[in-house]
PDB file of C-alpha atoms in Angstrom:
ATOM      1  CA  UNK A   1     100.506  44.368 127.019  1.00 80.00           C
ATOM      2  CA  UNK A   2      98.546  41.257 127.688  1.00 89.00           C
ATOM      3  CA  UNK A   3      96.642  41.030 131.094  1.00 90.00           C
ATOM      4  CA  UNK A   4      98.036  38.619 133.604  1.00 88.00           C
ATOM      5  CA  UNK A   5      95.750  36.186 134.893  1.00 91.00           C
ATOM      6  CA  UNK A   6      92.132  34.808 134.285  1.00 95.00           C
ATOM      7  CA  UNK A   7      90.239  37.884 136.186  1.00 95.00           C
ATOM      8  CA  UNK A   8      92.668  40.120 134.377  1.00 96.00           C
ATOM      9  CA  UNK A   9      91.873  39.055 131.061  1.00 95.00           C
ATOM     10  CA  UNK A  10      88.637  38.229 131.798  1.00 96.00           C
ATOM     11  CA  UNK A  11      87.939  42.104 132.793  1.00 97.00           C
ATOM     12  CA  UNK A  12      90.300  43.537 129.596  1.00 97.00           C
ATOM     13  CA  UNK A  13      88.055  41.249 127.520  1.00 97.00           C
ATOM     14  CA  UNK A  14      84.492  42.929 128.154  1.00 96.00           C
ATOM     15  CA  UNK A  15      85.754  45.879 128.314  1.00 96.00           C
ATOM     16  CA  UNK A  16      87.498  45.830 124.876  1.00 96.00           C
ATOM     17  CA  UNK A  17      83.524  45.017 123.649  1.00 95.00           C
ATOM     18  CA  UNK A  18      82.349  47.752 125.509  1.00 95.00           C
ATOM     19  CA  UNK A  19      85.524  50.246 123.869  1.00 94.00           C
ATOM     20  CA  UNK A  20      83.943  49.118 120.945  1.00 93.00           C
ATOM     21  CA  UNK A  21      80.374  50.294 121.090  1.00 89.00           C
ATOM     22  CA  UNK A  22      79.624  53.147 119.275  1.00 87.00           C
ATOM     23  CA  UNK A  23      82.747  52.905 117.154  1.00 93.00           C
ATOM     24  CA  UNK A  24      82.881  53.086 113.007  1.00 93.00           C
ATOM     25  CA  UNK A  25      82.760  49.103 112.243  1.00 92.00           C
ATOM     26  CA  UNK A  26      86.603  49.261 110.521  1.00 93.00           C
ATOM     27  CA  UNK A  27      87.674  51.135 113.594  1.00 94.00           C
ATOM     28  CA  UNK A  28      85.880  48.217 115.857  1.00 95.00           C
ATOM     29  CA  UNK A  29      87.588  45.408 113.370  1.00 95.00           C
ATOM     30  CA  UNK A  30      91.303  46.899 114.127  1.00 95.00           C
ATOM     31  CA  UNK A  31      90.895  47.232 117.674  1.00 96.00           C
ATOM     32  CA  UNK A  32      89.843  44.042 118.347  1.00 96.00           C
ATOM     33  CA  UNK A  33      92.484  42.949 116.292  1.00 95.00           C
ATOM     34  CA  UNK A  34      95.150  44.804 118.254  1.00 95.00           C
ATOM     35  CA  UNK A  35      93.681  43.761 121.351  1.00 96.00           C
ATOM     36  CA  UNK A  36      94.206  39.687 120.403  1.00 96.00           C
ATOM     37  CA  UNK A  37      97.711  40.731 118.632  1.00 93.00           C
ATOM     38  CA  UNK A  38      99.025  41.191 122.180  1.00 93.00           C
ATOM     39  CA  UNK A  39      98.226  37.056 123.159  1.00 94.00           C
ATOM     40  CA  UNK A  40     101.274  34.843 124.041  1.00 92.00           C
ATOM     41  CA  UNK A  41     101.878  32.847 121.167  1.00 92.00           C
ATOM     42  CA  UNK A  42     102.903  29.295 121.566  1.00 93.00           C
ATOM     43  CA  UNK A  43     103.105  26.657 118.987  1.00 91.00           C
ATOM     44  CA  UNK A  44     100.459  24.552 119.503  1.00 90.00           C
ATOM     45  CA  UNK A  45      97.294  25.289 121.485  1.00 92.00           C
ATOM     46  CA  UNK A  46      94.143  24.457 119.427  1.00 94.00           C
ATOM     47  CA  UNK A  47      93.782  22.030 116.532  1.00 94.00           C
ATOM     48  CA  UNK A  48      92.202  22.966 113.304  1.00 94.00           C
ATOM     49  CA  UNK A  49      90.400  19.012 112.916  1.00 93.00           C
ATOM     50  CA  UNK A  50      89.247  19.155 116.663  1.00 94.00           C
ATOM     51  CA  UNK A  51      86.455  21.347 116.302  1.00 93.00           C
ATOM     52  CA  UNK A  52      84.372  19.510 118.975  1.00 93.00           C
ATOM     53  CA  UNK A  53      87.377  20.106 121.528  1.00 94.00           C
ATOM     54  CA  UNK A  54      87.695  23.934 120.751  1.00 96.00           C
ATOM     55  CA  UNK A  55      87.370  25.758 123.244  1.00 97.00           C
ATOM     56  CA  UNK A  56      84.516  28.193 124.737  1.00 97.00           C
ATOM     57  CA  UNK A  57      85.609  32.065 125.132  1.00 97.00           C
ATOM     58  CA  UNK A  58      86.278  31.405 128.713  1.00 96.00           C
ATOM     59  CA  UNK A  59      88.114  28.319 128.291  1.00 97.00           C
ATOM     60  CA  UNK A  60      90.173  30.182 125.986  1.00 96.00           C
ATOM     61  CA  UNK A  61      91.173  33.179 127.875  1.00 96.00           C
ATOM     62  CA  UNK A  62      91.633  30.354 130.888  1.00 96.00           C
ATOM     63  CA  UNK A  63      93.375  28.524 128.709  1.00 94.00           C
ATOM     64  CA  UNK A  64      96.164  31.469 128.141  1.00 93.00           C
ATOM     65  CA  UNK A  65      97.449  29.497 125.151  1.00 92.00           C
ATOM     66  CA  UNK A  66      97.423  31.231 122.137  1.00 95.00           C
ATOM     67  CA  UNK A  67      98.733  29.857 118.739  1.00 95.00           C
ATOM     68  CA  UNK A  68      97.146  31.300 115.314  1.00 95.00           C
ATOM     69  CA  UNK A  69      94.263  29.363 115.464  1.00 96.00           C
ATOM     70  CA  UNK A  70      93.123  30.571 118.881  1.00 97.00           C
ATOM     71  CA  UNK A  71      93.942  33.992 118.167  1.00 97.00           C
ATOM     72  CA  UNK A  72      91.314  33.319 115.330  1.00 97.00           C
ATOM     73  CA  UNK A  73      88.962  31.977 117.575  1.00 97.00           C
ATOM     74  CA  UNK A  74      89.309  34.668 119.868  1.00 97.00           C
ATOM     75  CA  UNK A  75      88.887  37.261 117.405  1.00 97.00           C
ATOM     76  CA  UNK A  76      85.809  35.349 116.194  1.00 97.00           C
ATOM     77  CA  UNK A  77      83.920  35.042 119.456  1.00 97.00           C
ATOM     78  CA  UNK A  78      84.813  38.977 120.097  1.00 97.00           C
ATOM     79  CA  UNK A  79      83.124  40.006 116.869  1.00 96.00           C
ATOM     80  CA  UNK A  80      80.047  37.366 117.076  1.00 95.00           C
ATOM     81  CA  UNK A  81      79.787  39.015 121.047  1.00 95.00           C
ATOM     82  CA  UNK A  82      79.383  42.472 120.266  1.00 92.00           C
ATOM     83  CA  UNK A  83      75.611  43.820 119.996  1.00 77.00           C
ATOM     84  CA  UNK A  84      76.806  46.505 118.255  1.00 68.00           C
ATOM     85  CA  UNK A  85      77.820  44.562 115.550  1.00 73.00           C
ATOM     86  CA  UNK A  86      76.004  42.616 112.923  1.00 82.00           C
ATOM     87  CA  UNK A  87      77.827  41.005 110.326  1.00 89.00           C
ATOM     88  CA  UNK A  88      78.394  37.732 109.206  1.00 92.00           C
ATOM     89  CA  UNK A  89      82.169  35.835 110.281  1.00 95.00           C
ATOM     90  CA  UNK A  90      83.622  32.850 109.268  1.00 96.00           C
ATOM     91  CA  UNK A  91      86.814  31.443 110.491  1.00 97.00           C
ATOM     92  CA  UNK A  92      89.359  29.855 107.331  1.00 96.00           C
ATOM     93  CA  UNK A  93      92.204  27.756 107.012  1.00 95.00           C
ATOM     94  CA  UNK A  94      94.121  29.494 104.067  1.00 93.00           C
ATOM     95  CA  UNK A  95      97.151  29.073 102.593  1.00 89.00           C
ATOM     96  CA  UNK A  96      99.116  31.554 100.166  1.00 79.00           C
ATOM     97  CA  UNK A  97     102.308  31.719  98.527  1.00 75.00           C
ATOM     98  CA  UNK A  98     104.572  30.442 101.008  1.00 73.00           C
ATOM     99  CA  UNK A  99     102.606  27.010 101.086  1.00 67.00           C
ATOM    100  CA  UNK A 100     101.736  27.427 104.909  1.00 75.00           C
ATOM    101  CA  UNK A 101      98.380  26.941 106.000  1.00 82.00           C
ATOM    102  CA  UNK A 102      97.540  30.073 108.465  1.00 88.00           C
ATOM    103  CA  UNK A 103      94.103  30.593 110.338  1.00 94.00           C
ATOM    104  CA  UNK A 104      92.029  33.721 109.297  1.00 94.00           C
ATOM    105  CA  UNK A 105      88.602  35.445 110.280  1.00 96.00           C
ATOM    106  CA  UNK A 106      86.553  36.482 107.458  1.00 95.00           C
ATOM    107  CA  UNK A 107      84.335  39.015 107.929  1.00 95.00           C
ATOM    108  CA  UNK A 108      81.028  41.190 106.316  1.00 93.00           C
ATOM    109  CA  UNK A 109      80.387  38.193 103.482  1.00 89.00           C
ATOM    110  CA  UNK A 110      84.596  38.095 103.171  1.00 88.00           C
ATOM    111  CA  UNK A 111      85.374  41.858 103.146  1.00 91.00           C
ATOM    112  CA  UNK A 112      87.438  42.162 105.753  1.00 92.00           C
ATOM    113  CA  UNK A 113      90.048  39.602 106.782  1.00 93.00           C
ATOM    114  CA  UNK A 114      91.867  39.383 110.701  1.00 93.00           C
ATOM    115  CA  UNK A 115      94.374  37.221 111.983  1.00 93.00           C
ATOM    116  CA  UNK A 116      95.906  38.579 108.604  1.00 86.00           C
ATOM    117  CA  UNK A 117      98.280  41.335 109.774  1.00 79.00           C
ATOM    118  CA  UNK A 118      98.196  40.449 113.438  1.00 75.00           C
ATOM    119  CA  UNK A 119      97.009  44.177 114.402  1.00 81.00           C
ATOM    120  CA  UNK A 120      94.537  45.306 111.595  1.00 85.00           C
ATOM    121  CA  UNK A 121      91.563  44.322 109.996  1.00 88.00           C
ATOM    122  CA  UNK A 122      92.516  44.342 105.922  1.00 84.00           C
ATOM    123  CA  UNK A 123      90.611  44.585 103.144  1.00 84.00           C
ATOM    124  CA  UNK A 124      90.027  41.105 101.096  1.00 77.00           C
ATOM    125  CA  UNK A 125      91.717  42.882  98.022  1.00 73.00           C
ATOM    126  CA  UNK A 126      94.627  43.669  99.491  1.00 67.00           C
ATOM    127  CA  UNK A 127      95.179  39.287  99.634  1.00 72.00           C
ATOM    128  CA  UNK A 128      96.024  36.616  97.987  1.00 78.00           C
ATOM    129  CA  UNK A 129      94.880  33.339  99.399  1.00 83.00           C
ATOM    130  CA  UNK A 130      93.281  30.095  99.099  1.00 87.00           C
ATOM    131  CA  UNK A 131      90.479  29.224 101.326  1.00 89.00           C
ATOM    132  CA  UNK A 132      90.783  25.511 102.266  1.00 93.00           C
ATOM    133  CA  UNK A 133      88.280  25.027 104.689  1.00 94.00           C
ATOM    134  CA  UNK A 134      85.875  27.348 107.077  1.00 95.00           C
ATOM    135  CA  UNK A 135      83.622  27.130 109.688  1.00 96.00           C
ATOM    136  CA  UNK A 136      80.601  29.606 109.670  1.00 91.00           C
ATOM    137  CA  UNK A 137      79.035  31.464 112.230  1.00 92.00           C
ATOM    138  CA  UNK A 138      76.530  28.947 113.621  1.00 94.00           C
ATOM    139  CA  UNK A 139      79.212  26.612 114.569  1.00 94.00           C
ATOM    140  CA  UNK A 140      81.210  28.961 116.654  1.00 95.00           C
ATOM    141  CA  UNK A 141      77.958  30.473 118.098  1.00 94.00           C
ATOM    142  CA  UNK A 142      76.846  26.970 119.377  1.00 94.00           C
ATOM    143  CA  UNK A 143      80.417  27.670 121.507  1.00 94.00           C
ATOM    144  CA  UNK A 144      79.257  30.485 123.025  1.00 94.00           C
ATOM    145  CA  UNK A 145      75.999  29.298 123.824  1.00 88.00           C
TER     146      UNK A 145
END
């Protein structure tokens, strides 16, 4: 269940990151993927060619909008937050067979993929995708700040 209101989510965020210290890094991937597979979905929240305009974490859980791209973006800001984690993350625009684009996190040099299955971190071999554009780890750290 997702938390209700900014405080709420706020508080359900950190301590997801905390729940994850200390955890086997696949075990860590698929929580915090369960955790964000939870988020309201709407249609249309954050724009893939408006990367200036995304949104900080906080904006984003202030926000409360969630379509796949800001579930990736959440998911990526989760990972790049944890200490106990250190691994490189990329988010993708992909498309596969069904000619859709769709918004992924690639993570540990493209090993494990998120926003894939909306509740588990899978391994890259288990897809098959084109990657049509990413952003790296930099830019979504300069969000964070």
């Amino acid at each position: 269940m997702w938390p209700v209101g900014y405080e709420e989510c706020l508080q359900s965020w950190v301590q997801l990151r905390q729940d994850c210290k200390n955890k086997p890094f696949r075990e860590q991937l698929n929580q915090i993927a369960g955790w964000w597979g939870h988020a309201p979905r709407v249609k249309h929240a954050v724009h893939w060619h408006d990367k200036d305009n995304w949104p900080n974490p906080w904006e984003l859980l202030a926000d409360n909008s969630y379509d796949e791209l800001a579930i990736a973006l959440g998911i990526s800001y989760t990972i790049l937050m944890l200490d106990s984690i250190n691994t490189t993350v990329e988010l993708a625009q992909a498309k596969d067979g069904t000619a859709s684009d769709f918004y992924i996190v690639l993570v540990d040099d493209q090993k494990y993929i998120l926003n894939y299955d909306p509740w588990l971190a899978v391994n890259s071999e288990q897809t098959d995708f084109t990657i049509l554009n990413t952003v790296d780890q930099d830019q979504l750290l300069k969000k964070i700040g």
